[in-house]
Short mmCIF file of C-alpha atoms and ligand atoms in Angstrom, two decimals:
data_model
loop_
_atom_site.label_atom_id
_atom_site.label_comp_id
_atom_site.label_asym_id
_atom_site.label_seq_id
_atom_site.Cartn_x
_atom_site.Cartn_y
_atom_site.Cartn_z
CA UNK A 316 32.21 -18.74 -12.52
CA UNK A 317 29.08 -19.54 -13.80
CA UNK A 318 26.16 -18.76 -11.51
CA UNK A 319 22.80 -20.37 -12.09
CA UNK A 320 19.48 -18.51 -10.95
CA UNK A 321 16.46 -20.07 -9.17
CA UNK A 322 13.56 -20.39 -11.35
CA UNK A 323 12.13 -18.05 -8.43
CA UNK A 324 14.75 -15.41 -8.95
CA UNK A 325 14.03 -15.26 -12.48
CA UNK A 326 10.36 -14.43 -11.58
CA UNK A 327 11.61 -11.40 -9.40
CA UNK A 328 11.32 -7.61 -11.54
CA UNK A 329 12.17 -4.98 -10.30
CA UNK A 330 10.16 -2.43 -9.42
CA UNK A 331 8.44 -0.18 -11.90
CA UNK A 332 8.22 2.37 -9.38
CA UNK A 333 11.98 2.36 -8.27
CA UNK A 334 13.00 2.94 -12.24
CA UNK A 335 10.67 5.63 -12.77
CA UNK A 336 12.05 7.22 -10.02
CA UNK A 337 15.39 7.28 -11.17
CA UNK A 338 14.21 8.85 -14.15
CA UNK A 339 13.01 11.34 -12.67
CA UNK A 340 15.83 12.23 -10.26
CA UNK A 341 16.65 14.89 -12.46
CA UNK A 342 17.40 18.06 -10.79
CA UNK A 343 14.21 20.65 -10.71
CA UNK A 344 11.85 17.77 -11.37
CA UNK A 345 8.75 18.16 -9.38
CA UNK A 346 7.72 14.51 -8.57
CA UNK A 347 3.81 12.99 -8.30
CA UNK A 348 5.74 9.85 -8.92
CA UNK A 349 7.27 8.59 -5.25
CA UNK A 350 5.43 6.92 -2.51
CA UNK A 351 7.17 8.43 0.17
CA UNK A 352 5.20 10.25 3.46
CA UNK A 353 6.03 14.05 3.32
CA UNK A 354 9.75 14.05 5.33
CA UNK A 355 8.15 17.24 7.22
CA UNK A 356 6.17 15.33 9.33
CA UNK A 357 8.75 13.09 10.74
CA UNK A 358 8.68 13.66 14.53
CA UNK A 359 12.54 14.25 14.32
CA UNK A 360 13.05 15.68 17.99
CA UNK A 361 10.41 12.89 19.51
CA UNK A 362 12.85 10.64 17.71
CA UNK A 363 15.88 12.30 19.42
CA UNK A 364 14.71 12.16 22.90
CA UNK A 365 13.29 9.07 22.60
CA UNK A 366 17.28 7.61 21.14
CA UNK A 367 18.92 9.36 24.15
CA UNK A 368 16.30 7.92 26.78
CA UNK A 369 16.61 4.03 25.22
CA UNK A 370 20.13 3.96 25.56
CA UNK A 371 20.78 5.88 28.37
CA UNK A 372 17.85 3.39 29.95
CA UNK A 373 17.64 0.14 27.86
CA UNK A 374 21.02 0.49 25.87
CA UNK A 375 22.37 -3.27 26.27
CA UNK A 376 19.22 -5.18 25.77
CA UNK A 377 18.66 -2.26 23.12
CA UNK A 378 21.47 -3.40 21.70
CA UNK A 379 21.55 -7.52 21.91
CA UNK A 380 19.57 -9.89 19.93
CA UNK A 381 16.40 -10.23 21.14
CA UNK A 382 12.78 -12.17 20.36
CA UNK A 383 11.61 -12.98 17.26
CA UNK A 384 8.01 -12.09 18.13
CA UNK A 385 9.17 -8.39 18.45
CA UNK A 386 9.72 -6.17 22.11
CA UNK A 387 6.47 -6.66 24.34
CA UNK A 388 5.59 -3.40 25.12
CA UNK A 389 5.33 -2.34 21.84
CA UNK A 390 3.14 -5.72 20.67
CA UNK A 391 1.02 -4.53 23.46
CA UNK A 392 0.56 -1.11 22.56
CA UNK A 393 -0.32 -2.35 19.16
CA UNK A 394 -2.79 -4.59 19.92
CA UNK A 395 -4.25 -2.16 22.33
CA UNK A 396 -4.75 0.25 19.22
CA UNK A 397 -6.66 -1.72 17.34
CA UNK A 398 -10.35 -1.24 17.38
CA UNK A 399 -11.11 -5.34 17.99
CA UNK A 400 -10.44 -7.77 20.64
CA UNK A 401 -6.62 -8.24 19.99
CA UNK A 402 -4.03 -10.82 21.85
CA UNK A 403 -0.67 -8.86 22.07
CA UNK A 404 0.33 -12.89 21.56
CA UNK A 405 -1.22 -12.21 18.03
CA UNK A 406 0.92 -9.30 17.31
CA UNK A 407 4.32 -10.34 15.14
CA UNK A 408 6.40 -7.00 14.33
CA UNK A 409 8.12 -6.93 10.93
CA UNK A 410 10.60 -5.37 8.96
CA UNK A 411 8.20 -2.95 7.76
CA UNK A 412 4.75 -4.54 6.71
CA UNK A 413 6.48 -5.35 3.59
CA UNK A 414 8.17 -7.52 4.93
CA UNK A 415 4.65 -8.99 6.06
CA UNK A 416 3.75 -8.90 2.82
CA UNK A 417 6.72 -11.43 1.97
CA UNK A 418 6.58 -14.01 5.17
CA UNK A 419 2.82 -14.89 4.53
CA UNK A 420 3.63 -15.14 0.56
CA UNK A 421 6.12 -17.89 1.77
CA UNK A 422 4.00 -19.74 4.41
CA UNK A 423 0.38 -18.96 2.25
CA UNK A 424 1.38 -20.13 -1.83
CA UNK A 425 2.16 -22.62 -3.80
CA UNK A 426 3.53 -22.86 -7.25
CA UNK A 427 0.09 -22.34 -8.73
CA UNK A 428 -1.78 -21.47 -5.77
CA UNK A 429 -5.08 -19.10 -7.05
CA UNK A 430 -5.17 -15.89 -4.78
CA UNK A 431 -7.09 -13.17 -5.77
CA UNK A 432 -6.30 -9.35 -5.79
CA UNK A 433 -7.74 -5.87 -6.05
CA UNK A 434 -7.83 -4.51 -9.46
CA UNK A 435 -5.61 -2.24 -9.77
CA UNK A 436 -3.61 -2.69 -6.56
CA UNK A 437 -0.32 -2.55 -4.63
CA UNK A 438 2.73 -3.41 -6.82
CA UNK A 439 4.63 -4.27 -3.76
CA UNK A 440 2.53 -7.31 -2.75
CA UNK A 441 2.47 -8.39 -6.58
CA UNK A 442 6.51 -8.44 -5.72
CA UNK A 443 6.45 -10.01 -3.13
CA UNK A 444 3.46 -12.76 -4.37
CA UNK A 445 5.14 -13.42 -7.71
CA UNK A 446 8.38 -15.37 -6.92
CA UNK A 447 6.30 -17.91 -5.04
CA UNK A 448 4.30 -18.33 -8.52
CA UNK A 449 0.88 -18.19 -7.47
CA UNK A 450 -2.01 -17.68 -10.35
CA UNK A 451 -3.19 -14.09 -9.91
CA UNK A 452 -6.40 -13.87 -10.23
CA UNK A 453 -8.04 -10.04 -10.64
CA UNK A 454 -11.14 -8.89 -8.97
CA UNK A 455 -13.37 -6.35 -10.60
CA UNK A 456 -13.61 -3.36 -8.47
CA UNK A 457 -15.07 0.90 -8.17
CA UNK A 458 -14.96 3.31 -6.47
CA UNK A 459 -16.56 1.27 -3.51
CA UNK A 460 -13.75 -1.23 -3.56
CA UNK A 461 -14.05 -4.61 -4.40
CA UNK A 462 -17.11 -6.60 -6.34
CA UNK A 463 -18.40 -8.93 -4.29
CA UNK A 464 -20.05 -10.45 -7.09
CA UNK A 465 -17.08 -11.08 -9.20
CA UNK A 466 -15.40 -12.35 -6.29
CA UNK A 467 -17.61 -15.14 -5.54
CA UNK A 468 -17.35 -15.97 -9.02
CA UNK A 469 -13.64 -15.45 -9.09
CA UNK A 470 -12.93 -17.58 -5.84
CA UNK A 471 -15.90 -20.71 -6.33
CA UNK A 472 -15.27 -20.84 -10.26
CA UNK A 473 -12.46 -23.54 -9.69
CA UNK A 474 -13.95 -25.61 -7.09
CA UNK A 475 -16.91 -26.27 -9.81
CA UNK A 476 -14.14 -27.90 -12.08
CA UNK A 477 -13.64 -30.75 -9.30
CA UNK A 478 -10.02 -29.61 -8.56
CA UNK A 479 -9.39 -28.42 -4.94
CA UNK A 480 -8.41 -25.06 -6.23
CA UNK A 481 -10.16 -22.27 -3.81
CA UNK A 482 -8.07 -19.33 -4.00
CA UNK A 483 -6.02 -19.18 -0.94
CA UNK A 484 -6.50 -15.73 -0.13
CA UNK A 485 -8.18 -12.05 -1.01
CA UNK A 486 -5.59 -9.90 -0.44
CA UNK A 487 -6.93 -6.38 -0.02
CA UNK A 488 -6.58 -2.32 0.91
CA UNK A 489 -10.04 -1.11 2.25
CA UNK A 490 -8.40 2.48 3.40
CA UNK A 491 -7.22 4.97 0.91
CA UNK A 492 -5.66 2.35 -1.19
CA UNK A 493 -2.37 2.28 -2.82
CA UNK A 494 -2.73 3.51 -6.05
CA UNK A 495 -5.90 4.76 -6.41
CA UNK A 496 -6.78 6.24 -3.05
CA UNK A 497 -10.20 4.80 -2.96
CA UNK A 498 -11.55 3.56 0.28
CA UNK A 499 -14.05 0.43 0.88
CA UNK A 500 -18.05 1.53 1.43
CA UNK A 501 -19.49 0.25 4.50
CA UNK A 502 -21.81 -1.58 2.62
CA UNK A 503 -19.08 -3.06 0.58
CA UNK A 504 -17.31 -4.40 3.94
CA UNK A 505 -20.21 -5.89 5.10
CA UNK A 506 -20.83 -7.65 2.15
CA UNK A 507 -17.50 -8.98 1.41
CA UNK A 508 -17.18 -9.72 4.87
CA UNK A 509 -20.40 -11.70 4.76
CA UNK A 510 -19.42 -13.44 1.45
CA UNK A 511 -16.04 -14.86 2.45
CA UNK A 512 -16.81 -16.20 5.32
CA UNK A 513 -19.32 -17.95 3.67
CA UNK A 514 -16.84 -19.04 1.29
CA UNK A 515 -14.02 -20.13 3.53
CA UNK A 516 -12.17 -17.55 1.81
CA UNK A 517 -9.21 -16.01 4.06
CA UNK A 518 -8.27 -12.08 3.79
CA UNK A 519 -5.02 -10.10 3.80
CA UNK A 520 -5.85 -6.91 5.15
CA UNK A 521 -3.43 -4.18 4.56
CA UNK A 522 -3.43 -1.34 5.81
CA UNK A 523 -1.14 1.37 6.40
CA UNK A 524 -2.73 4.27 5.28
CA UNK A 525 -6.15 4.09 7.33
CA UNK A 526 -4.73 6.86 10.17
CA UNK A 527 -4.47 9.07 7.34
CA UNK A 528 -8.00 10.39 6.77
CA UNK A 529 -9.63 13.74 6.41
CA UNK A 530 -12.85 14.47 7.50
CA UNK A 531 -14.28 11.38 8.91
CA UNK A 532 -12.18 7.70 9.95
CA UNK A 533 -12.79 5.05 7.30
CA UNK A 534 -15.48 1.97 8.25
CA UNK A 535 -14.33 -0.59 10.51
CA UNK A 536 -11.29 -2.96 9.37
CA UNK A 537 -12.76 -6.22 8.04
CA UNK A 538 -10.40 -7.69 10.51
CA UNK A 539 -12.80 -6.48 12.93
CA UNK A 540 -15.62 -8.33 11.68
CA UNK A 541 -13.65 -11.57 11.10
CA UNK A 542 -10.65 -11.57 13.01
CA UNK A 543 -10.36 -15.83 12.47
CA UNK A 544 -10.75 -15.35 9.17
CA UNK A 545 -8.21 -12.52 8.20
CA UNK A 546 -4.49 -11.69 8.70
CA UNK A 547 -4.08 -7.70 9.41
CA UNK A 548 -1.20 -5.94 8.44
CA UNK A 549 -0.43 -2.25 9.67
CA UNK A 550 3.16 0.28 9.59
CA UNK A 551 4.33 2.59 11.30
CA UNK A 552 5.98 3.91 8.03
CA UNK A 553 3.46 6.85 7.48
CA UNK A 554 2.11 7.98 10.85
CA UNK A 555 6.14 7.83 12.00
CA UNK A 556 8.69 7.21 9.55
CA UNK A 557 9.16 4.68 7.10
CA UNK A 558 13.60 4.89 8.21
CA UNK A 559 13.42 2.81 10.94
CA UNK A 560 11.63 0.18 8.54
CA UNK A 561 8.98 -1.35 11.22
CA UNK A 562 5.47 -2.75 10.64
CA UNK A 563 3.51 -5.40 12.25
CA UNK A 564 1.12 -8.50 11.16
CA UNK A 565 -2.11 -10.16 13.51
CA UNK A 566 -2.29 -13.49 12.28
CA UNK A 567 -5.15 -15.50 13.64
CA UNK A 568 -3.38 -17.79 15.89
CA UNK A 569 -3.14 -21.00 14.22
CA UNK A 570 -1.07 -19.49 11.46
CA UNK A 571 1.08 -17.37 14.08
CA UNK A 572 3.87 -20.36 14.59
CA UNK A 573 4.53 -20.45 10.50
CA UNK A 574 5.12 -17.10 10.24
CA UNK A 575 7.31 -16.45 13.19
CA UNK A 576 9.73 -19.51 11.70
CA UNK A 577 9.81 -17.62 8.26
CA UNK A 578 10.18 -14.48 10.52
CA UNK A 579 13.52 -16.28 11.95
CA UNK A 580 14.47 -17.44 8.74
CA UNK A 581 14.14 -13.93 7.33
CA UNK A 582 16.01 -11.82 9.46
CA UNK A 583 15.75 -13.33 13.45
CA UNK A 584 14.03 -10.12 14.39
CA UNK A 585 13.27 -6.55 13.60
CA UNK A 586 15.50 -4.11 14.77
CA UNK A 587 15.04 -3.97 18.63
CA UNK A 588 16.85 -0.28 19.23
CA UNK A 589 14.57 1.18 16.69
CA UNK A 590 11.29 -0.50 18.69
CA UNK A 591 12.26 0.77 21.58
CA UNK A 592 12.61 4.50 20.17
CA UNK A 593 8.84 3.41 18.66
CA UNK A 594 7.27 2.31 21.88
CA UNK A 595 9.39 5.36 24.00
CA UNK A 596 7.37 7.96 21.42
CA UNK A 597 4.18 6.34 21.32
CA UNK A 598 3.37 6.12 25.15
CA UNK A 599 1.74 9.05 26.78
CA UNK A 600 -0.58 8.95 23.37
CA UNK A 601 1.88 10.55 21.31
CA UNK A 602 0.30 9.74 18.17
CA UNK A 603 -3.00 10.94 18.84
CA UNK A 604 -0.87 14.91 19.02
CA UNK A 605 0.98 13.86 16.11
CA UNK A 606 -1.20 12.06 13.44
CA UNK A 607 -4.00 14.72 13.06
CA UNK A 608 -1.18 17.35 12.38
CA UNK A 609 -0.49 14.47 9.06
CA UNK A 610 -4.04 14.46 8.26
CA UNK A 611 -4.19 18.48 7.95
CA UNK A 612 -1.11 18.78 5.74
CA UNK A 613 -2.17 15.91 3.63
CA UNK A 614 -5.94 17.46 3.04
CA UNK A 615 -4.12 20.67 2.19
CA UNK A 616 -1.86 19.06 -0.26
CA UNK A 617 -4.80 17.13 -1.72
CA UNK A 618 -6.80 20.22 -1.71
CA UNK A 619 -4.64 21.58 -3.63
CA UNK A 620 -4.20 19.45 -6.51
CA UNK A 621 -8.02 18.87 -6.79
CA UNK A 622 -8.04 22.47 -7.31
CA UNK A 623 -5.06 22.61 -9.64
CA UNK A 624 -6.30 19.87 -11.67
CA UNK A 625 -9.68 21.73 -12.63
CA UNK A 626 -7.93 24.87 -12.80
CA UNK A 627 -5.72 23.26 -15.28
CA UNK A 628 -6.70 19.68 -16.74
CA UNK A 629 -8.39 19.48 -20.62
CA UNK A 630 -11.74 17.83 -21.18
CA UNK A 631 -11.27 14.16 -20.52
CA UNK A 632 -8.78 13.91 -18.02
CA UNK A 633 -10.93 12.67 -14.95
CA UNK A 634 -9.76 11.95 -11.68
CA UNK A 635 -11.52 10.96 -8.07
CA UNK A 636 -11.02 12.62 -4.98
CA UNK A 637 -9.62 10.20 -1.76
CA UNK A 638 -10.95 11.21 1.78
CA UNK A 639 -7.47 10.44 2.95
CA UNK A 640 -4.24 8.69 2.03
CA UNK A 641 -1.44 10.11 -0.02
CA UNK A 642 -2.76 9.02 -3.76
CA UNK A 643 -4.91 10.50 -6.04
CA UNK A 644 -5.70 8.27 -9.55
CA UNK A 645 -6.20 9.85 -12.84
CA UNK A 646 -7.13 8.80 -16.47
CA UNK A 647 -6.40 10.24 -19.37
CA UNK A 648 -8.63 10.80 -22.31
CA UNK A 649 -8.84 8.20 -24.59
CA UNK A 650 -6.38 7.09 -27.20
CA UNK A 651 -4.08 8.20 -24.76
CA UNK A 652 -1.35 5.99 -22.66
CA UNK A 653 0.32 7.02 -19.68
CA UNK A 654 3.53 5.39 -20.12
CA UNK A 655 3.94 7.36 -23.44
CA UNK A 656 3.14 10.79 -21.94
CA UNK A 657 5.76 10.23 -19.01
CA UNK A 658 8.77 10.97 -21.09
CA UNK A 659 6.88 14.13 -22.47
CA UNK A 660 6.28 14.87 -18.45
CA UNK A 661 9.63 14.49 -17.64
CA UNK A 662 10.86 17.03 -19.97
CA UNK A 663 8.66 19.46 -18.92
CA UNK A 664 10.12 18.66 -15.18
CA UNK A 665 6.74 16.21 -13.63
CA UNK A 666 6.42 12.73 -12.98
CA UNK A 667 4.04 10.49 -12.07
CA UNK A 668 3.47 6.71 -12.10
CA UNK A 669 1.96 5.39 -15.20
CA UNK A 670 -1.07 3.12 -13.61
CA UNK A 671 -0.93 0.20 -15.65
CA UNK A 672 2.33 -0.73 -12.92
CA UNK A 673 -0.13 -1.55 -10.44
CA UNK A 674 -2.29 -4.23 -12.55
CA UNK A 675 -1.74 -8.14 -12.16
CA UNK A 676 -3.43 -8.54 -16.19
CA UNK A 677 -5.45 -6.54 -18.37
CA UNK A 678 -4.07 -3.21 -17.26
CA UNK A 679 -6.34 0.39 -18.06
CA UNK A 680 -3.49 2.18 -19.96
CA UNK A 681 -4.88 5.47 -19.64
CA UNK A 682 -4.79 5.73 -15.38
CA UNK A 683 -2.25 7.38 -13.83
CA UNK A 684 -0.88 7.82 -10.19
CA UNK A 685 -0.26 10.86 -8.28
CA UNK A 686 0.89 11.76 -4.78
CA UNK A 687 -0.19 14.95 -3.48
CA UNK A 688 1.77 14.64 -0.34
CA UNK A 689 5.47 15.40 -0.77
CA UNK A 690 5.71 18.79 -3.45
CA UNK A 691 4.47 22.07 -2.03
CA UNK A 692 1.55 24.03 -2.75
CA UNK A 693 3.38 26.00 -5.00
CA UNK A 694 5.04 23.04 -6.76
CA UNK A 695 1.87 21.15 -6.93
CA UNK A 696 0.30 24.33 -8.85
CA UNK A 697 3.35 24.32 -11.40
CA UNK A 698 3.97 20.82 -11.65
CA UNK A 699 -0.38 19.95 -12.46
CA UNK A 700 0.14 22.91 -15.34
CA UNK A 701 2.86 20.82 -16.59
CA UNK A 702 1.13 17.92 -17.07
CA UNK A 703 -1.97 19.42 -18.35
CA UNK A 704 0.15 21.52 -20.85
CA UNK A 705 2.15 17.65 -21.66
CA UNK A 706 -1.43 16.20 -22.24
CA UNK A 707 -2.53 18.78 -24.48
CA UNK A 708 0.54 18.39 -26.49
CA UNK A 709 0.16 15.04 -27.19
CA UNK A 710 -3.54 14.34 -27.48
CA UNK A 711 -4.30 11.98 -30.51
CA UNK A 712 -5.99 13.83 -33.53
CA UNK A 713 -9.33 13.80 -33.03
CA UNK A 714 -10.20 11.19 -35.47
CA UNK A 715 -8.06 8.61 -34.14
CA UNK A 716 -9.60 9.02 -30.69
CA UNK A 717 -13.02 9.04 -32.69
CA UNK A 718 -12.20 5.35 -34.28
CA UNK A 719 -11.05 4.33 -30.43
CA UNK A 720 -14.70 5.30 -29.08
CA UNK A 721 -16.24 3.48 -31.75
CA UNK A 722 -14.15 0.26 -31.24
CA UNK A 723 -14.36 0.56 -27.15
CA UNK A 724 -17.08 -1.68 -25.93
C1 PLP B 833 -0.27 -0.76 0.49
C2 PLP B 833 1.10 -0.83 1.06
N1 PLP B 833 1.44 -1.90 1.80
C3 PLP B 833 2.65 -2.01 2.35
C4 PLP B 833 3.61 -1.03 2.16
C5 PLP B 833 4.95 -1.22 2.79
O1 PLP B 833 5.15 -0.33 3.82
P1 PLP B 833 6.27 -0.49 4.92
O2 PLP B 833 7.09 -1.70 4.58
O3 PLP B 833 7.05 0.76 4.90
O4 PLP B 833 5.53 -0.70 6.21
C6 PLP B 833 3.30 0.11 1.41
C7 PLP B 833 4.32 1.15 1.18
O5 PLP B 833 4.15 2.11 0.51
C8 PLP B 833 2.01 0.21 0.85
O6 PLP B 833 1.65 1.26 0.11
#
């Protein structure tokens, strides 16, 4: 039988992370290298109560097919959470935000469509972009987020060459983003905010990590400021569990109908036993018990590595410190690429994520990314000695990374 691939399939990778991962599966291996939420904060007995009570209560509707939209308590209690003006009607609950990620790809691009994207940022909507063929297009961004200047260029550039070719959307992580942990200045916000409205240019706000801060909650969403002009997407993966795979999307309502039909096509609707056991563990303000005892493991953890990493790190390994989130994001010193010094990791039983994974084009081959959240204190402390002692060993001779300085512009 001779089986013939879409051209879309043949677009579809898989992910870097998934095969590092296997990699490093080895027994005794302490991983940086998964994006997983610690499994010890998983609200196991909630979850157990909550199972017994749905189906004891609810079990046959529970149980049946039921609305694509998702279960209206829940799609209530969501928009209710949200710190703007939201219609529950607004509220579409997914199959994991990922699976957000994926219906607006299919409703938003084009073979060719422009959208524009973080730089690095989150392999998972590059996945879920790419089989839909859209041109990439790479913002500049720091440690405040996103350049507003090189946006404007990025986004208006094409409409100067006479072809109706605004990019079709800014997709974008303002809260402790996925890789690099970085969160989006106030000032930043404002001013991207300000500039795409001005440009007509839509936002895809993710967000599933903005619960997850330390000392102080992260600026308003940009949804907040915009809500017309942006499409919010939010999980109950890391202040829950990411098991019972549920997220949810606020589209502004003119795009609502178009994603609910992809939402049928994909999968009729998320799983409506495991929304009940949601909504039965969030009422009575469950979350607001359960998420700061997240945020006070996760500073710990990320306490921890900060301090293991200048215990530990040679001159010209830098690294930034997130104010919440799960990722930290490293480089190495120059002449140095991360993808080479994994295997040298490995054997000495650490892993990470080579950053270059989480770049559209023109990838920084010296960053690296590392979750502080699921290895102990203890295995944080050996695994950062590890890697320092695997960087050492295979720092370029100091001439070659002499010729590199004098070559870098
Ligand atoms: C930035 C970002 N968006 C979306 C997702 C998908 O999350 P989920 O499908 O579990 O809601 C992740 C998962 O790690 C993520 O990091």
């Amino acid at each position: 039988m001779q089986w013939t691939l879409a051209a879309r399939a043949e677009k579809m990778n898989p992910s870097v992370i998934r095969e590092i991962l296997k990699v490093t599966e080895k027994p005794g291996i302490i991983s940086f290298a998964g994006g997983l939420p610690s499994p010890k904060t998983f609200p196991i007995s909630a979850f157990a109560d909550a199972c017994a009570k749905v189906l004891r209560e609810d079990g046959q509707a529970a149980l049946q097919y039921a609305a694509s939209e998702g279960y209206g308590p829940l799609r209530e209690m969501v928009a209710a959470s949200l710190p703007w003006q939201v219609d529950p009607a607004q509220v579409l609950i997914t199959t994991g935000s990922q699976q957000g990620l994926d219906l607006l790809a299919k409703i938003l691009i084009d073979k060719g469509s422009p959208i524009l994207v973080e730089t690095p940022t989150y392999l998972g909507a590059l996945q879920a972009f790419t089989p839909m063929e859209p041109q990439v297009i790479s913002v500049a961004s720091d440690d405040d987020g996103i350049d507003v200047m090189d946006l404007a260029m990025k986004a208006t550039l094409r409409q100067a060459q006479g072809e109706r070719k605004t990019a079709r959307f800014l997709y974008v992580l303002p809260n402790f983003q996925n890789p690099t942990g970085r969160t989006m200045s106030e000032a930043r916000r404002a001013a991207l905010s300000a500039k795409t409205a001005e440009l007509g240019l839509p936002i895809i706000e993710d967000n599933p990590y903005g619960d997850l801060w330390f000392d102080a909650p992260p600026p308003l969403p940009l949804s907040a400021r915009n809500p017309d002009g942006c499409l919010y997407l939010g999980s109950f993966s890391k202040v829950l569990a990411p098991g019972l795979r549920l997220g949810f999307l606020v589209a502004p309502k003119a795009l609502y109908p178009k994603l609910l039909q992809a939402k049928q096509a994909a999968d009729l609707h998320s799983p409506g036993f495991n929304q009940r056991m949601i909504a039965e563990v969030m009422k009575d303000g469950f979350l607001d018990r359960h998420v700061p005892t997240i945020r006070a493991l996760y500073k710990s953890q990320r306490d921890a590595m900060l301090a293991a990493l200048k215990r530990e790190m040679p001159e010209g390994v830098s690294w930034n410190t997130p104010d919440g989130g799960m990722f930290l994001w490293a480089r190495l010193p120059a002449g140095m690429r991360a993808v080479e010094l994994l295997p040298k990791a490995v054997e000495k039983n650490v892993a990470f994520v080579p950053g270059a994974a989480f770049y559209a084009d023109n990838a920084d081959p010296r960053t690296l990314r590392l979750s502080f959240v699921t290895a102990s204190v203890d295995q944080i402390n050996t695994g950062v000695a590890a890697l320092a002692a695997a960087i050492r060993e295979s720092q370029p001779a100091a001439g070659v990374r002499i010729a590199e300085t004098a070559g870098a512009k």
